[in-house]
Coordinates of C-alpha atoms in Angstrom, one line a residue:
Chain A
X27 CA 67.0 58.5 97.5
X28 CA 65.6 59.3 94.1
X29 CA 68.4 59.1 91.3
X30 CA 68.3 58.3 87.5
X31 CA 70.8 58.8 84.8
X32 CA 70.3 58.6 81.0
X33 CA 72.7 58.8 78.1
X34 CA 72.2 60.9 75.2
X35 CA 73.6 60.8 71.9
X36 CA 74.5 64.1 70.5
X37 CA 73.6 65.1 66.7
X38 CA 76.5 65.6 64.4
X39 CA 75.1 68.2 62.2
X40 CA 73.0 71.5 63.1
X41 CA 69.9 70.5 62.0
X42 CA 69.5 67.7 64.3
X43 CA 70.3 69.9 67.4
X44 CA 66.5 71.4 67.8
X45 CA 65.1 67.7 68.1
X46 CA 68.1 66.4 70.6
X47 CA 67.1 69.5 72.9
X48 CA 63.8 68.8 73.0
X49 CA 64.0 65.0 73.0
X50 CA 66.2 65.4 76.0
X51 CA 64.4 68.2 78.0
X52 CA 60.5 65.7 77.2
X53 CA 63.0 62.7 78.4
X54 CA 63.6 64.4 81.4
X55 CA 60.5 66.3 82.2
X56 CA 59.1 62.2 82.4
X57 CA 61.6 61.9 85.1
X58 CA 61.0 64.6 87.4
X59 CA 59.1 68.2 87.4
X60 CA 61.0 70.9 85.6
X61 CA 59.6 74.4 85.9
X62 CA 59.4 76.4 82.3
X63 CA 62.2 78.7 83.2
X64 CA 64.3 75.8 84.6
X65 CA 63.6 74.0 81.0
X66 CA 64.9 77.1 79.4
X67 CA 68.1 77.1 81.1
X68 CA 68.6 73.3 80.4
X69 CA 67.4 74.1 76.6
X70 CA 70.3 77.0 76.8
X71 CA 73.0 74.9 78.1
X72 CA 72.2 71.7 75.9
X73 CA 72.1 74.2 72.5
X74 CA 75.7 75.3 73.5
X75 CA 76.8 71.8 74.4
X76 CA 75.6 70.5 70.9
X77 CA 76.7 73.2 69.0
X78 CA 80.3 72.7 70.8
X79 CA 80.6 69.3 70.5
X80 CA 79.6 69.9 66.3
X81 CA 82.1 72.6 66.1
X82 CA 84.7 71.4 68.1
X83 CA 84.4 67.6 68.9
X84 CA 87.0 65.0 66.7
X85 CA 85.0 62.5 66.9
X86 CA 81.9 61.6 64.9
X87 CA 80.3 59.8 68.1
X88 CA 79.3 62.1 71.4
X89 CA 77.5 60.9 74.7
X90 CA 76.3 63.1 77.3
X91 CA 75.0 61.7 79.9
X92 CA 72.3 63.3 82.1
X93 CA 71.5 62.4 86.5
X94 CA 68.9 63.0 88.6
X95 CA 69.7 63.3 92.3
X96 CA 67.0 64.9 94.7
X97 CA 66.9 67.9 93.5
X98 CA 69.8 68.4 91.1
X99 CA 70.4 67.5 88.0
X100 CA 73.9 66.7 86.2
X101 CA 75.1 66.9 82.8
X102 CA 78.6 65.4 81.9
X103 CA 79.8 65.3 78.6
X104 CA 83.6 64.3 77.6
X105 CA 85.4 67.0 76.1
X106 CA 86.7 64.6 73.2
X107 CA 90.1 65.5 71.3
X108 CA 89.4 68.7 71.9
X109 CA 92.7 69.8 73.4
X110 CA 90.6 72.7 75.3
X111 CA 91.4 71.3 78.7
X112 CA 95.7 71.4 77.9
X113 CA 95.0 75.1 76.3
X114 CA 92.8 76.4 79.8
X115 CA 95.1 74.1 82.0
X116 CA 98.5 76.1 80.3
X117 CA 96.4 79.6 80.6
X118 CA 95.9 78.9 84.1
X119 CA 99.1 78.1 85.9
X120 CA 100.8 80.0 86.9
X121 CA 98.0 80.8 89.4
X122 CA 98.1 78.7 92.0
X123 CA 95.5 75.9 93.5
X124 CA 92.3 78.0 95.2
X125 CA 92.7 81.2 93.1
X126 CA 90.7 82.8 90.3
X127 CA 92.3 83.3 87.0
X128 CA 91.2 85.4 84.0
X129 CA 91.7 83.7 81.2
X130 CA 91.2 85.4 77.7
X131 CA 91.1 83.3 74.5
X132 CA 90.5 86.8 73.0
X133 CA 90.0 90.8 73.3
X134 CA 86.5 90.2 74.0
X135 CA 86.4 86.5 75.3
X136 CA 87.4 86.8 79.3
X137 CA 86.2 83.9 81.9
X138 CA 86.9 83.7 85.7
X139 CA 88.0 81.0 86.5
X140 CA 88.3 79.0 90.1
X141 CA 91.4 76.5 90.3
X142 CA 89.8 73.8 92.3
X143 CA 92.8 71.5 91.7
X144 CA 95.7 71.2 89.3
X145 CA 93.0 69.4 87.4
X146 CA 89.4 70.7 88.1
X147 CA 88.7 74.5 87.2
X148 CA 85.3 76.0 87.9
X149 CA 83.8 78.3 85.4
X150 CA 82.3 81.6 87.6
X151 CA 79.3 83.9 86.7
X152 CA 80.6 86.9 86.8
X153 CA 77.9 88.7 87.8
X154 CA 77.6 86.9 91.4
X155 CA 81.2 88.1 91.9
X156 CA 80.9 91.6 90.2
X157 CA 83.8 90.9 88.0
X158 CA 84.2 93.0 85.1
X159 CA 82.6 91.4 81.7
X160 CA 83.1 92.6 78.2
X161 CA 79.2 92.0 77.0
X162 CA 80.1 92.5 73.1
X163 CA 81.9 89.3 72.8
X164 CA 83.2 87.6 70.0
X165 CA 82.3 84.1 71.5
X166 CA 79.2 83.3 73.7
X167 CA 79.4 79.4 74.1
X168 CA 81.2 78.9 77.3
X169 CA 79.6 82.3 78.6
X170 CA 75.9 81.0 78.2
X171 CA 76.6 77.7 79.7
X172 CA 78.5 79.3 82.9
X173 CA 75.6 82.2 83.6
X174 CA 72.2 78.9 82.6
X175 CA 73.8 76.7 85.3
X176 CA 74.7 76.7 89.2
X177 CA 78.3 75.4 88.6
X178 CA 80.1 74.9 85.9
X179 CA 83.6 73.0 85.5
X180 CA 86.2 71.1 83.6
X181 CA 88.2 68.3 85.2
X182 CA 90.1 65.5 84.2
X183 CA 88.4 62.4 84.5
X184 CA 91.2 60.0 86.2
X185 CA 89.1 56.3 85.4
X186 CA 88.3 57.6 81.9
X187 CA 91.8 59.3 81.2
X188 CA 89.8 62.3 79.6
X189 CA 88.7 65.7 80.1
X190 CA 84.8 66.1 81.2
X191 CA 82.7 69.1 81.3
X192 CA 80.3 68.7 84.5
X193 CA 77.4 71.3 84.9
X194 CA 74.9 71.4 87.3
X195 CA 71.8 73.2 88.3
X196 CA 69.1 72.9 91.3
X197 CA 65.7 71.4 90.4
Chain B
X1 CA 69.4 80.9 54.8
X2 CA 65.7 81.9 54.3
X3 CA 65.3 85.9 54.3
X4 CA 63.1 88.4 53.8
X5 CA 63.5 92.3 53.3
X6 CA 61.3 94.7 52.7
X7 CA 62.2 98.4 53.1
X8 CA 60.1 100.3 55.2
X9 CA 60.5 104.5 55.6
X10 CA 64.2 104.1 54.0
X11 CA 64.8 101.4 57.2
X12 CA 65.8 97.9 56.0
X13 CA 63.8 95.2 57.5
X14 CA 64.8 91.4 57.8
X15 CA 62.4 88.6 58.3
X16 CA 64.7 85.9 59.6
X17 CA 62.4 83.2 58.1
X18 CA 64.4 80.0 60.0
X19 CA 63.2 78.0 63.2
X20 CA 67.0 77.5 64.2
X21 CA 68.9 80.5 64.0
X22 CA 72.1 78.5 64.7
X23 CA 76.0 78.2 63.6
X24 CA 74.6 76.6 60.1
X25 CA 73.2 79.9 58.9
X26 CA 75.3 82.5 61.6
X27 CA 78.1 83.0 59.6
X28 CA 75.8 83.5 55.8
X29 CA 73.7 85.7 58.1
X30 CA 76.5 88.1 58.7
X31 CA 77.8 88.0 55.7
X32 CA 74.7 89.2 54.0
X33 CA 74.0 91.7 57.2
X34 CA 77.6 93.3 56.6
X35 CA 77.6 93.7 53.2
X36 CA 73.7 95.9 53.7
X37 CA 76.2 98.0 55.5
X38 CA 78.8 98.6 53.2
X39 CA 76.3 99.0 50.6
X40 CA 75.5 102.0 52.6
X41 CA 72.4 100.4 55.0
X42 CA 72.4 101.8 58.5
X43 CA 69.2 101.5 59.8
X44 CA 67.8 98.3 60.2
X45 CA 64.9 95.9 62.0
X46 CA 65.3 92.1 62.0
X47 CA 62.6 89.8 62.9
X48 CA 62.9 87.0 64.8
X49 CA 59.2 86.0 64.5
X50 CA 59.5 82.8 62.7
X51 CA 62.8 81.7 64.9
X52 CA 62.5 79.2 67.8
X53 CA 66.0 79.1 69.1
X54 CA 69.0 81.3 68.7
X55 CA 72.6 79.8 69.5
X56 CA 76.0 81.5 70.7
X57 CA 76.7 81.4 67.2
X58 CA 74.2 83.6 66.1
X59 CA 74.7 86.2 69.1
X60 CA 78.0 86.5 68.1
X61 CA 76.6 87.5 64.9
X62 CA 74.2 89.9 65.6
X63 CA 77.0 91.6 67.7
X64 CA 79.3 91.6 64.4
X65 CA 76.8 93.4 63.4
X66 CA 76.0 95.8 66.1
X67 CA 80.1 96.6 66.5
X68 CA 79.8 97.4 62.4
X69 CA 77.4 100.0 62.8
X70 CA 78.1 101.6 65.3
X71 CA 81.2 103.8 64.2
X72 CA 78.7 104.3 61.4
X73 CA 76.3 106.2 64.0
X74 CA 73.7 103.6 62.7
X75 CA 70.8 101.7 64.2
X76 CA 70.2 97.7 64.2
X77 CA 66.5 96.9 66.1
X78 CA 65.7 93.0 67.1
X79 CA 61.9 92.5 67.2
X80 CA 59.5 89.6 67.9
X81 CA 61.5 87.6 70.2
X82 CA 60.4 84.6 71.7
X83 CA 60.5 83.9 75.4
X84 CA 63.5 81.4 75.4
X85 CA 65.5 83.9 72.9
X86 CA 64.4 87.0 75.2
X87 CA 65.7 85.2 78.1
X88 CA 69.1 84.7 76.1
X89 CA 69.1 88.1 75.6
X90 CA 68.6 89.1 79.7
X91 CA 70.9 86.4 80.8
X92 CA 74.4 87.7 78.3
X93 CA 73.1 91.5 79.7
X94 CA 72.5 91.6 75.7
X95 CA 69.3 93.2 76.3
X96 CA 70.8 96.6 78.2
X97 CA 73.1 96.4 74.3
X98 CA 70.7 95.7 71.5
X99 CA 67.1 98.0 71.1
X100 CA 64.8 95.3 71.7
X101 CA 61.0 95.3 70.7
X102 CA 57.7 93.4 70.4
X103 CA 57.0 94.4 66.9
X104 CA 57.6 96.1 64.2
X105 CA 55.7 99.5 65.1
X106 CA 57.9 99.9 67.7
X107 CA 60.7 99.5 66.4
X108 CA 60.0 102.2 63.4
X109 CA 59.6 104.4 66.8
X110 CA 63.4 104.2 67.5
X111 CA 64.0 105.7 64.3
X112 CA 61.9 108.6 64.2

């Protein structure tokens, strides 16, 4: 069974985040065929993971870490210091384990958002489900990364005591 | 933030003149965008020619900008998109929201 994994460092300013992206995606593409439009999904979710981690990270160090299994690929990255799991996990509950919540950090910023456990939450396109979507947002971050990939999530990892943000997409 | 404007049949056009349009230059960009408005500019073109990647950052700029005018019954057009911005545009439904087109002679069309 073909798998491969490979860390990436992410930059810690804005100008670095055009090389990372394409370092990453070449990196990759030596790995395994990527179509064009499957590299620009990647490109899309690895701009918004960069940017995130710049904006939001609290620490001056970020890995995110990249498999190959078969056909899919995974990206991980540790959501460090960032208190966002606590915020979505308090947002949440009180819906209970299987449901989907809406969760609003603002007017314009919904999500839907599948309780897989008390500690895993699955971001959903909302287009798949045909759930009502304010287009004219005030933040596109988690939005691009949830409609570019097959499944999206947050969990906390147990072994590393942090949160994790896993994303997926068929190859 | 490198930026060009010319003024073209009283319509304000910007040449985005950046390979990253990113959060380093989203917030400048709609500073400089909103103020055109209250100086009294409503109809305007902005260029993405010379831009390779656009982040969230930046979309949630050009909306800023798009929810500014619009009360003011005026007219933002996004021209010369690359493919990987385009597809940014199609995936955020942003494209059935902004007047997008290939190039500039199109885009005076909206206005007319």
């Amino acid at each position: 069974m073909f798998f491969k994994k490979i860390d990436f460092i992410f930059p810690t300013s804005p100008d670095g985040i055009h090389e990372f992206v394409e370092t990453t995606i070449l990196k990759v593409s030596e790995l395994v065929l990527l179509s064009e439009k499957i590299c620009q999904r990647i490109r899309l979710i690895l701009i918004e993971l960069a940017t995130n981690f710049i904006k939001h990270s609290l620490t001056q160090e970020g890995i995110l870490t990249i498999s190959i299994k078969e056909k899919l690929l995974e990206i991980t990255m540790p959501d460090k210091g960032s208190r966002f799991f606590e915020l979505l996990k308090r947002k949440i509950f009180p819906n209970s384990i299987g449901e989907v919540a809406e969760i609003s950090f603002s007017d314009t910023n919904n999500h839907f958002i599948k309780i897989i456990s008390e500690n895993k939450f699955q971001f959903l396109n909302p287009y798949l489900y045909d759930f009502k979507i304010e287009p004219m947002k005030d933040h596109y971050g988690l939005y691009i990364i949830t409609l570019a990939s097959d499944y999206f999530s947050i969990y906390h990892n147990q072994t590393s005591k942090e949160a994790e943000f896993m994303i997926s997409l068929a190859i | 933030m490198k930026i060009q404007e010319k003024k073209t049949d009283n319509i304000l056009v910007l040449y985005i003149q950046e390979r990253d349009a990113n959060l380093a230059i989203a917030e400048e960009f709609k500073e400089l965008v909103l103020n055109k408005i209250a100086s009294g500019e409503t109809k305007m073109i902005i260029s993405f020619a010379s831009v390779s990647y656009l982040d969230s950052s930046f979309l949630g700029a050009l909306v800023s900008v798009l929810k500014n005018l619009l009360p003011l019954q005026g007219k933002v057009v996004l021209i010369e998109l690359g493919s990987d911005i385009l597809s940014l545009f199609e995936l955020t439904r942003l494209d059935k929201v902004f007047i997008l087109r290939d190039s500039l002679g199109n885009a005076l069309q909206e206005f007319k």
